[in-house]
Every structure is written in structure tokens, then in C-alpha cells.
Tab-separated table of C-alpha atoms in Angstrom:
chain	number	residue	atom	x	y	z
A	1	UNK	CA	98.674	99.699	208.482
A	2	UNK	CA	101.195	98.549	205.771
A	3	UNK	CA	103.380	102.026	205.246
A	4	UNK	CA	103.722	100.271	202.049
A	5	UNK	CA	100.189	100.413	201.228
A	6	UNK	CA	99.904	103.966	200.338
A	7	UNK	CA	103.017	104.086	197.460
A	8	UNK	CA	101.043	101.157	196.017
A	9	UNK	CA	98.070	103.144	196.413
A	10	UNK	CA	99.470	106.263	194.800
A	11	UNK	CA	101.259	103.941	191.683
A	12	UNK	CA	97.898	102.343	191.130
A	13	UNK	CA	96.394	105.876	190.442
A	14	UNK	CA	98.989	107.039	188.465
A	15	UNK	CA	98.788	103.980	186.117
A	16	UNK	CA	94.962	104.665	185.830
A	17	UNK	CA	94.803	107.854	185.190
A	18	UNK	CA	97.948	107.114	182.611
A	19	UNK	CA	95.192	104.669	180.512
A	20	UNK	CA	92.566	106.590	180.894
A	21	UNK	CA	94.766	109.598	179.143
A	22	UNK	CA	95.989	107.205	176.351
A	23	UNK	CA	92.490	105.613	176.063
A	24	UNK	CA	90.915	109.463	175.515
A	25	UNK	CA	93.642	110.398	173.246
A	26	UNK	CA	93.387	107.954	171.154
A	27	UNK	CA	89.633	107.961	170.979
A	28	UNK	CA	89.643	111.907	170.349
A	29	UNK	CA	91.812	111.725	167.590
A	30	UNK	CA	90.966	112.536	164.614
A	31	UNK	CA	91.106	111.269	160.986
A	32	UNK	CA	93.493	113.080	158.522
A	33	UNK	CA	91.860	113.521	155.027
A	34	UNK	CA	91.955	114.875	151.681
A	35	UNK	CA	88.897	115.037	149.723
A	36	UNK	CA	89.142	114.832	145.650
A	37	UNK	CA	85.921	116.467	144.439
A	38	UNK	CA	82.975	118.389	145.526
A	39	UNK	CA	80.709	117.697	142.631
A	40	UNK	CA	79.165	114.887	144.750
A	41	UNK	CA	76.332	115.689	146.506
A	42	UNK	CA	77.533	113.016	149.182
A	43	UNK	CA	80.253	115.878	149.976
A	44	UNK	CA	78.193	117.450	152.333
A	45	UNK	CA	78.355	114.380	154.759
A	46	UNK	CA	82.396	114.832	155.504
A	47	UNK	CA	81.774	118.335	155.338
A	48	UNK	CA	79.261	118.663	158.067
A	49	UNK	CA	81.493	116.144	160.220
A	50	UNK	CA	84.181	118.887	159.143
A	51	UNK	CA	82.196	121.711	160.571
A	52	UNK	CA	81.366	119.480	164.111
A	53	UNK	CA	84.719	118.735	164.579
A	54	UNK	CA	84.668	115.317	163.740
A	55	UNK	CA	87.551	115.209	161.041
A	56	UNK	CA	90.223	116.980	159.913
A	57	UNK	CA	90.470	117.740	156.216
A	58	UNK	CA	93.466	118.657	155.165
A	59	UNK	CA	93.157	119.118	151.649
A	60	UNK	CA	90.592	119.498	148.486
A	61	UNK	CA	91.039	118.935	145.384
A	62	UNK	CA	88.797	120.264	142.976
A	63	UNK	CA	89.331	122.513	139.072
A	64	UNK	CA	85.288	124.108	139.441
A	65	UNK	CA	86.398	127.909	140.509
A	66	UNK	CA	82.192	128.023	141.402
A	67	UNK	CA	82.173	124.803	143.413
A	68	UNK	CA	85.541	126.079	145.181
A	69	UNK	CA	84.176	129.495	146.108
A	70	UNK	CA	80.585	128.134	147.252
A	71	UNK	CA	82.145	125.431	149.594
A	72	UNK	CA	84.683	128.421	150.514
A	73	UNK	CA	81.747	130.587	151.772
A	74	UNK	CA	79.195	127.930	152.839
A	75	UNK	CA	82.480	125.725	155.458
A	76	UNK	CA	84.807	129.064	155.939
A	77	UNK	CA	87.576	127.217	154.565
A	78	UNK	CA	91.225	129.073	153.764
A	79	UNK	CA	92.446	129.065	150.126
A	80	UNK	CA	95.469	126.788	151.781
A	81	UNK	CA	93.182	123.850	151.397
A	82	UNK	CA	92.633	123.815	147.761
A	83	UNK	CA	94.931	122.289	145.248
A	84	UNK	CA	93.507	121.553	141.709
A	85	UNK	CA	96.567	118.834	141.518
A	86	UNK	CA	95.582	115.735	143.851
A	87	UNK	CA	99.131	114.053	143.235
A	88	UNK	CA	100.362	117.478	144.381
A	89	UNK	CA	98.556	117.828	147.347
A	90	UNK	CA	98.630	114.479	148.838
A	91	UNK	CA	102.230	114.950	148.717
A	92	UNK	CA	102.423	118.100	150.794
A	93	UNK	CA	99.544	117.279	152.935
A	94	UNK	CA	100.069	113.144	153.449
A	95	UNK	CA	96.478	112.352	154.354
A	96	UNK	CA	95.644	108.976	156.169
A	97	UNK	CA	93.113	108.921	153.351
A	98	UNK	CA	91.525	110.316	150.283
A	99	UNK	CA	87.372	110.285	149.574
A	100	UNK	CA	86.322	110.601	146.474
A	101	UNK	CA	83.633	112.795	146.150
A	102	UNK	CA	83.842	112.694	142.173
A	103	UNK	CA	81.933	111.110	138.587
A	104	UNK	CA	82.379	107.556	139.062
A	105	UNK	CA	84.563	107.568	135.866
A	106	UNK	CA	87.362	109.454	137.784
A	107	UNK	CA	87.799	107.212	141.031
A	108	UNK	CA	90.664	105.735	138.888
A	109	UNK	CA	92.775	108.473	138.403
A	110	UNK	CA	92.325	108.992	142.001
A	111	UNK	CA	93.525	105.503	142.708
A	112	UNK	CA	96.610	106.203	140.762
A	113	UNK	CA	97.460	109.541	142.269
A	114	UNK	CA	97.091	107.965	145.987
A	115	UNK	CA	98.146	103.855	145.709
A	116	UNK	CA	101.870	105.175	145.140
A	117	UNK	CA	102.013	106.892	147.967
A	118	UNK	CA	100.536	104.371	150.571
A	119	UNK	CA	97.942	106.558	150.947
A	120	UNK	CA	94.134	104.521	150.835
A	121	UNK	CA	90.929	105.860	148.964
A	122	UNK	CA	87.367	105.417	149.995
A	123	UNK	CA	85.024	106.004	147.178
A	124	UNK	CA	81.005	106.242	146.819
A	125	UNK	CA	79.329	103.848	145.389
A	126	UNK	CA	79.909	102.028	143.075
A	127	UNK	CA	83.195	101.536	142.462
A	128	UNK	CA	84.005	101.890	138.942
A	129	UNK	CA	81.952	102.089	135.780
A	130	UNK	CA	83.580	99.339	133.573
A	131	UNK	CA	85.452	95.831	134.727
A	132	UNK	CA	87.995	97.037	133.116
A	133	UNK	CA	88.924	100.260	135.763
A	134	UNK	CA	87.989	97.727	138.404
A	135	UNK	CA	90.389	95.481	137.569
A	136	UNK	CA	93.218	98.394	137.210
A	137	UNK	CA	91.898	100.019	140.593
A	138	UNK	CA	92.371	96.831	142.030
A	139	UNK	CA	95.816	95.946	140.796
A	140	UNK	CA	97.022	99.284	141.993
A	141	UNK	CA	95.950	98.692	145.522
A	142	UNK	CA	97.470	95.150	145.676
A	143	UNK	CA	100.312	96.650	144.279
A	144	UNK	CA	100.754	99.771	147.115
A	145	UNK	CA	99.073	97.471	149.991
A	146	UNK	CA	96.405	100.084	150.561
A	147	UNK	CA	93.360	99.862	150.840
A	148	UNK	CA	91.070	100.750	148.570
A	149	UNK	CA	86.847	100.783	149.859
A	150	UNK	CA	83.523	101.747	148.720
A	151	UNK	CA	81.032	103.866	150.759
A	152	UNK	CA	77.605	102.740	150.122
A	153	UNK	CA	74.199	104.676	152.393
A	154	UNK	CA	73.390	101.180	153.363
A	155	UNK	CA	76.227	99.616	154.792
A	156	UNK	CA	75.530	101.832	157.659
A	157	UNK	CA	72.097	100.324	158.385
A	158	UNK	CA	71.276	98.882	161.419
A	159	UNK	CA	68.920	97.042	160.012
A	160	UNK	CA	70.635	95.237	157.104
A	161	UNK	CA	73.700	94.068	159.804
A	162	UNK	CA	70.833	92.405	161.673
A	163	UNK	CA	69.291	90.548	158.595
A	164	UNK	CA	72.552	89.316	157.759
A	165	UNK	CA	73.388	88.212	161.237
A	166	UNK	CA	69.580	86.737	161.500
A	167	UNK	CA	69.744	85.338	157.943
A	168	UNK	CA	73.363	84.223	158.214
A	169	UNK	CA	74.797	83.685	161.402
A	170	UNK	CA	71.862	82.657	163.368
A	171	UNK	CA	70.444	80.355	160.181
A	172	UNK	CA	66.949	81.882	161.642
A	173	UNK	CA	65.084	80.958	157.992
A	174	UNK	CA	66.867	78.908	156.755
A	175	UNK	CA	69.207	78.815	153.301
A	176	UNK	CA	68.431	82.025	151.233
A	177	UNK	CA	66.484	81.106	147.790
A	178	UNK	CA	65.551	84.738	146.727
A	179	UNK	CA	66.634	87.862	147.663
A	180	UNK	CA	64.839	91.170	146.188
A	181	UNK	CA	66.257	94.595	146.859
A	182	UNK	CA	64.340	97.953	145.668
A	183	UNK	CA	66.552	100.885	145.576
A	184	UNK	CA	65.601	104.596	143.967
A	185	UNK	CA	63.724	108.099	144.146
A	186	UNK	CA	61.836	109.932	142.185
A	187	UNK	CA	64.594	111.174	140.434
A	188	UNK	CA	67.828	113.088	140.745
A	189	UNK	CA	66.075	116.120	138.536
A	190	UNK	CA	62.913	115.670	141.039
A	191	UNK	CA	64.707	115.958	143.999
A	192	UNK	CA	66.754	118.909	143.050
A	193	UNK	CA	70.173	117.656	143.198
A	194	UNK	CA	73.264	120.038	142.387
A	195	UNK	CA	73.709	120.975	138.860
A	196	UNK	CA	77.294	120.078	138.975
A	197	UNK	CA	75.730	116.104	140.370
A	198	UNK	CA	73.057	116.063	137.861
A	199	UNK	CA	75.174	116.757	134.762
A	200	UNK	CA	77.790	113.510	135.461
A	201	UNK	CA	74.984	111.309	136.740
A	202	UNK	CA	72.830	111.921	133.983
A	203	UNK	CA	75.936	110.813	131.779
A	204	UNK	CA	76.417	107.182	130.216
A	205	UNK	CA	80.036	107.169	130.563
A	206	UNK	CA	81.025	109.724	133.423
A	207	UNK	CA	78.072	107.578	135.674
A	208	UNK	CA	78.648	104.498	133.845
A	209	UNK	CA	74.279	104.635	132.719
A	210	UNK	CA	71.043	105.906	134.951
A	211	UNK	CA	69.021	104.535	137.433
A	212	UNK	CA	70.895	100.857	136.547
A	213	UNK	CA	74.169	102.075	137.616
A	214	UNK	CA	73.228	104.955	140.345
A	215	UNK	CA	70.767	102.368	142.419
A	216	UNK	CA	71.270	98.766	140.891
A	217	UNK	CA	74.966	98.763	143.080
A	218	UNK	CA	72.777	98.806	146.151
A	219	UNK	CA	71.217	95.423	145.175
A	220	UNK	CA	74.489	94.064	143.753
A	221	UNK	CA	76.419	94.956	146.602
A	222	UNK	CA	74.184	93.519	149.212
A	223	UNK	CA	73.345	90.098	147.132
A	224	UNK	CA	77.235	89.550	146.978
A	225	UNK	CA	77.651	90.251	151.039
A	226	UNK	CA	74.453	87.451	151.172
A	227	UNK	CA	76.336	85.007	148.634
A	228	UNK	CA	79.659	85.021	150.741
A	229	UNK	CA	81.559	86.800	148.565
A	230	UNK	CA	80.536	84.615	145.450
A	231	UNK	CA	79.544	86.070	142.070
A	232	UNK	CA	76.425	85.386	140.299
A	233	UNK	CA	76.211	82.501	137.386
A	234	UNK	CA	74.283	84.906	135.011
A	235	UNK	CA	72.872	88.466	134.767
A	236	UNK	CA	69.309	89.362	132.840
A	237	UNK	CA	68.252	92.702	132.658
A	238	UNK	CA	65.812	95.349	131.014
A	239	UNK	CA	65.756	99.210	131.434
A	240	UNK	CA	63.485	101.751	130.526
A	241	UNK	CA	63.331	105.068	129.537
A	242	UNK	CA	59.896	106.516	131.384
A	243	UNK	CA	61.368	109.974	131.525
A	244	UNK	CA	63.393	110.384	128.179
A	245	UNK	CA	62.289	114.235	128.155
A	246	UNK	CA	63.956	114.151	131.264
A	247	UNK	CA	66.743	111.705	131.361
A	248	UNK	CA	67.437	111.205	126.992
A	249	UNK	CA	70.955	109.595	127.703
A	250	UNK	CA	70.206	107.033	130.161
A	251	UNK	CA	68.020	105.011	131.818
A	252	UNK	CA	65.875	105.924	134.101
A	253	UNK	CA	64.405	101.899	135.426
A	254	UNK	CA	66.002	99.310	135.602
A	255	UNK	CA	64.853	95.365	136.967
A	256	UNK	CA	68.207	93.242	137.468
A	257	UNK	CA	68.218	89.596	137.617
A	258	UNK	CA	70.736	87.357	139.302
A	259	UNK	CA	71.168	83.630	139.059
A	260	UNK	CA	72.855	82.068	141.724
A	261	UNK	CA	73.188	77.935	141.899
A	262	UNK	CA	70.655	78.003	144.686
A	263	UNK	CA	68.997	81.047	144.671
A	264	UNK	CA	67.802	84.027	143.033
A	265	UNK	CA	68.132	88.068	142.794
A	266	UNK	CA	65.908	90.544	141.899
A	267	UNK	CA	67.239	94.339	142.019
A	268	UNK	CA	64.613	97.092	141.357
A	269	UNK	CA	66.566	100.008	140.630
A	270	UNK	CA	64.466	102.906	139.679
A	271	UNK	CA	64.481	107.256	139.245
A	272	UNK	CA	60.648	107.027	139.110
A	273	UNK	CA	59.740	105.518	142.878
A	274	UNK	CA	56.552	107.780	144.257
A	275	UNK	CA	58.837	108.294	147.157
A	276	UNK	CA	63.059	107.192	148.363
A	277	UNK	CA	62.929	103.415	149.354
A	278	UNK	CA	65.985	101.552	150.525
A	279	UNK	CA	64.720	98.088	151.313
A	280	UNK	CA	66.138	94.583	151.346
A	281	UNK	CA	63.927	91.469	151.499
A	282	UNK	CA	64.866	88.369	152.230
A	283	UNK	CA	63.281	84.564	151.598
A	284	UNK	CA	64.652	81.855	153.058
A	285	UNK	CA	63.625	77.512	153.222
A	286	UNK	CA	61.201	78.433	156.586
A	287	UNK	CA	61.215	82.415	156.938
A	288	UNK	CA	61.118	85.835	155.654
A	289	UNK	CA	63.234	89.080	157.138
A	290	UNK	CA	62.491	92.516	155.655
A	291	UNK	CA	64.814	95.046	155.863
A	292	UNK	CA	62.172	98.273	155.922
A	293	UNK	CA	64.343	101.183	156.576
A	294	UNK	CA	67.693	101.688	158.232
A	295	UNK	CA	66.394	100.449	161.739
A	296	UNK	CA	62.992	98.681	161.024
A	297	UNK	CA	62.931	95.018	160.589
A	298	UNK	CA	60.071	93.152	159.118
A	299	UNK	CA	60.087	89.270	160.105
A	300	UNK	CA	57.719	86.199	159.339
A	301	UNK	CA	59.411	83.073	161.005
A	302	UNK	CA	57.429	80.483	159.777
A	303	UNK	CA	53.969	79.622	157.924
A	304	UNK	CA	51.173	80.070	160.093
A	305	UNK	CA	53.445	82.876	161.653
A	306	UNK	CA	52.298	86.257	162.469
A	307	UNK	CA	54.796	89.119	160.490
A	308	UNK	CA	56.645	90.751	163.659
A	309	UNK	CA	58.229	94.572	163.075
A	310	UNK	CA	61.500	94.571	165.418
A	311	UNK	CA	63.962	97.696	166.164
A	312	UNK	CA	67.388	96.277	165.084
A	313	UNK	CA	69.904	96.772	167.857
A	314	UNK	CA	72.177	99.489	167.437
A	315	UNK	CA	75.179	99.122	165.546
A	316	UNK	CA	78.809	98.945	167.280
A	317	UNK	CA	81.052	102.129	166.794
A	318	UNK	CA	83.248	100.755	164.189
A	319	UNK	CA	80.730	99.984	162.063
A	320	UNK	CA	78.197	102.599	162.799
A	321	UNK	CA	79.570	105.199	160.213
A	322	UNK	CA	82.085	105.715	157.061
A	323	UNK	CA	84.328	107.803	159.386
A	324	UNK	CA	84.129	104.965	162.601
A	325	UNK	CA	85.118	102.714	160.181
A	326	UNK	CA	87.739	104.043	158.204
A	327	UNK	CA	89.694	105.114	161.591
A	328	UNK	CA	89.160	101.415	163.334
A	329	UNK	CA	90.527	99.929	159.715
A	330	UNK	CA	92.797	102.235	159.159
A	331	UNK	CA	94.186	101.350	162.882
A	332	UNK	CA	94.280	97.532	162.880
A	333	UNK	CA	90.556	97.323	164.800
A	334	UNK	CA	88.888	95.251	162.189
A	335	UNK	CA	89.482	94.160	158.703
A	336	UNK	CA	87.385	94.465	155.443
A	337	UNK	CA	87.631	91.037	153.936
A	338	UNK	CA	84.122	90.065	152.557
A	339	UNK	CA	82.306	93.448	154.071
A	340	UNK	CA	80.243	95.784	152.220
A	341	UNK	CA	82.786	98.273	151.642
A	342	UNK	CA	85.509	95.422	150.737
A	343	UNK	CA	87.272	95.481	147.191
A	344	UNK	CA	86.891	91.667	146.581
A	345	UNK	CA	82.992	92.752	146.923
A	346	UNK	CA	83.193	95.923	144.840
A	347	UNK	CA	85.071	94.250	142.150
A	348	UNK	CA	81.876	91.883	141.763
A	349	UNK	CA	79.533	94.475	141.733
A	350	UNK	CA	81.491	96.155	138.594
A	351	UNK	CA	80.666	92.761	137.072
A	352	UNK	CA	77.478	92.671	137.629
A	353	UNK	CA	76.614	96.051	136.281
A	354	UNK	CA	78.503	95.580	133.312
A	355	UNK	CA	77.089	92.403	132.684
A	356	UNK	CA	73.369	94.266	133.669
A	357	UNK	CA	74.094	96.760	130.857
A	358	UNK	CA	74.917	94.404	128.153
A	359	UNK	CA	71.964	92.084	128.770
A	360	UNK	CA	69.854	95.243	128.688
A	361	UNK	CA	71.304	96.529	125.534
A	362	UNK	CA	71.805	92.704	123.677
A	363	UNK	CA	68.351	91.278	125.187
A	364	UNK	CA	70.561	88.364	126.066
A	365	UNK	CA	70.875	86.717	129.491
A	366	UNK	CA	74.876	87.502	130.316
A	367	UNK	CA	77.309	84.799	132.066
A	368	UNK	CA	79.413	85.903	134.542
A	369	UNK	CA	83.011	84.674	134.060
């Protein structure tokens, strides 16, 4: 035998086993965060990823002494973590990212406290409240070269990726001519949200409105990933108040309509659904794909077609989760572009509420410019 052959054999090993370290490394570690905010109800998602190991948080920012002390108790957490100053904080903790757990009516101050320092923001949905933070939010990140997402429940669905890839990719029913998404609960009072949620959502300028604002960025946001990016020609809209007892500064139902050049949107955005629905339909030239759930898909190829329910196939790790994805983007895996949580996306879907909350308040039909 060789008496080479065994060195070679040994170096082999050793470069193995020196990939397979790297490889676990860097798959075990961990994202660095700071959160702004615990008066989101959506806090308890990094939280609980918190408690299972899943992320480091680093720092919270929050002024509510209650909210402090009952996330204190509830996650263990030292008094080191908490720093009513987010500019202050992100300076002595340098996070690879803040989420903004917050009234949508302070994501921009969050923005401004983290773009200067490099440092990107993630916030839930929707972005902004008015066009006008947008636009400043925006400018900020261009500005620092950070970037700056939105979290939305459904960008995580199985079954939405495979629509678009059915819809889009595959051209399986041909070009899209009307899209209707329904989006809502029975209410955020009916469901018994926080008080500390209820009181901003409930609020026309902390939220931005009701039910129009809270579930009409679902629709918005998944019409503008259907359009490629492109903005609708016009906006028509109409909300109601069913619950004014309930809800006396807001809406509480809202129906959005979106005119596209070639096809149409209807958003049904409501807090009085019997029952939580997250759905997405889908009519195209030949076909029809339903969206049911987050892994049920409802298909009809064809007339004369029997509808087929399908399991969509599970989603890749990057883009299975808000934490997958902000640590694959974060390191160079995959970029945002057009994607659901993308700015350039998020910036439209600003303009389309605004523009939804004007028609509803003018009785006009609104153009997008």
C-alpha cells in the first residue's frame, strides 16, 4: 500500500471535520437583536423564540413601567436589558437588528434612531400610517444602506409562496384578471387582545384607522407581490362602522378596490368575520388557485375541471420564518427586492391605504400617482 495513502487519509478528515465545524457554527448562531416596544401583541413571537433559545435579545426598549415588569416576570429577563432610550441602547448594545414591536405611528422614530447607525429595522405590518412617513422611512434607509422590512403573518405561508409560484412562475392559469383577498377577526376587543394593543389600534392616528388599516395591508401587500412590484391605477373604497359602541373612532369594515390595467382587486378587510380568515384567491384567463389557510391550497385548472385541495410543499429555511429570514438577508443568502417584506413593496402599500382612506372619507374613486 501507498505509505502515502494514510497522511492523505488523515488530511482528508481533518478538512471534513474542519467544514462540518464551520458549517454548525455558522448555522447555530444566533441573531443579535434589540426590540423597541412591547405594546404589540406580536411581541410574544420573538419572545417565545427568546425563551427556546432561538435568538438573542440584547436589548428592549420600552417607557410602560407595567409592560416592563410583566415581560420581566413572565421571560425572567435582568433589568440590564431595558433602556427607555432606543438611540441609547442601540449604541451600547449594537444589535444586527431592531423589531419594532410598537403603534404603527412610531416605526419612524425608530427608523431614525437605527438608519444612522447601520443598524436595519424590521417592522409589523404595515409599514407606516401616512405616505408621507413612508417616504421619510424610506429616504433614511437609502441614505444608511440598511435595510429596512416589514413582517407580515402571511409572508410566512406555505401556501401563498405556492400560488405565486403556480400563478406566476409556472403560468398554470393563465394572466391574473382578479385577485380577492379576505383578511380579519371578530375583533381585537372580541378576541381579548392586550389593553396596551387595543388602545393604539383602536386609534385613527397611532394605527393609521381600524379594520382598513390593521387587515386591508394584507390584501395590499399581496396584490402588489402579484402585480410585480407595480402600483395600482386607482383606489375605491367604503368602510363601516358595525360596532361604533365598540370601535367609535374607527372603522371597523372595510371593502378595498384596486384597478390595475388588466386586472382587478378586491380586499375584504373586516373586525366583524364569525371567525379569523387569512385567504387569498386567485382568477386567472383558464384557472382558479385558492389560498385556504397557511398550507391548504384550493385549485380549479380549467372549466369542466374538478376543484382539487393540495398540501403546499414546505417552505425552504430562509423563507420559512421572520427570524430565517432576517439572518439569511442579513448574511448575503438572499435579497429582498420585490418580496413581501421588501420596502419598494411596503412603500406601495402606504399608498394604497392612504389612498383607501380618502376614497372612503371623499366617496371618490382615488388615483394613484
Amino acid at each position: 500500500m501507498n505509505q502515502n495513502f494514510f497522511p492523505k487519509i488523515h488530511s482528508l478528515a481533518i478538512s471534513l471535520i474542519l467544514i462540518l465545524c464551520c458549517t454548525t457554527v455558522h448555522a447555530q448562531k444566533k441573531l443579535n437583536v434589540v426590540v423597541a416596544g412591547l405594546n404589540h401583541d406580536h411581541v410574544y413571537q420573538i419572545m417565545n423564540s427568546y425563551e427556546k433559545g432561538e435568538v438573542n435579545i440584547v436589548g428592549i426598549s420600552e417607557g410602560d413601567a407595567n409592560l416592563i415588569m410583566r415581560f420581566k416576570k413572565r421571560y425572567n429577563l435582568p433589568d440590564s436589558l431595558f433602556n427607555q432610550n432606543l438611540s441609547l441602547l442601540l449604541k451600547a448594545k449594537k444589535p444586527e437588528v431592531v423589531l419594532a414591536y410598537n403603534a404603527i405611528n412610531d416605526h419612524l422614530a425608530v427608523v431614525e434612531a437605527a438608519a444612522p447607525l447601520g443598524i436595519s429595522v424590521m417592522v409589523e405590518k404595515p409599514l407606516a400610517t401616512t405616505v408621507k412617513q413612508a417616504e421619510r422611512m424610506a429616504q433614511l434607509a437609502r441614505q444608511y444602506q440598511i435595510h429596512l422590512l416589514t413582517n407580515y403573518e402571511t409572508t410566512w405561508y406555505a401556501s401563498n409562496q405556492e400560488a405565486y409560484r403556480k400563478t406566476k412562475t409556472n403560468n398554470e392559469i393563465g394572466k391574473i384578471r382578479k385577485m380577492v383577498v379576505h383578511d380579519g377577526h371578530q375583533g381585537p376587543k372580541e378576541i381579548n387582545v392586550s389593553s396596551e394593543f387595543l388602545n393604539w389600534l383602536t386609534d385613527p392616528v397611532k394605527n393609521g384607522g381600524g379594520a382598513i388599516v390593521d387587515f386591508g395591508c394584507y390584501g395590499a401587500n399581496l396584490m402588489t407581490w402579484l402585480m410585480d412590484g407595480k402600483a395600482p391605477v386607482a383606489v375605491t373604497a367604503i368602510t363601516r362602522q358595525l360596532k361604533k359602541d365598540v370601535y367609535p373612532y374607527v372603522d371597523d369594515d372595510a371593502t378595498i378596490l384596486l384597478e390595475y390595467p388588466e386586472a382587478t382587486g378586491i380586499i375584504e378587510a373586516s373586525w366583524n368575520w364569525p371567525f379569523s380568515i387569512k385567504d387569498l384567491e386567485i382568477f386567472g384567463q383558464s384557472g382558479y388557485i385558492q389560498a385556504v389557510n397557511p398550507t391548504l391550497l384550493r385549485v380549479k385548472e380549467k372549466e369542466g375541471a374538478t376543484y382539487k385541495e393540495t398540501t403546499a410543499a414546505t417552505l425552504s429555511r430562509n423563507i420559512s420564518s421572520p427570524l430565517n429570514y432576517l439572518s439569511a438577508l442579513l448574511r448575503n443568502e438572499i435579497h429582498p427586492e420585490r418580496d413581501l417584506t421588501g420596502l419598494e413593496n411596503n412603500l406601495i402599500v402606504v399608498k394604497i391605504l392612504e389612498a383607501a382612506r380618502i376614497s372612503a372619507k371623499t366617496g371618490r374613486r382615488v388615483l394613484i400617482k
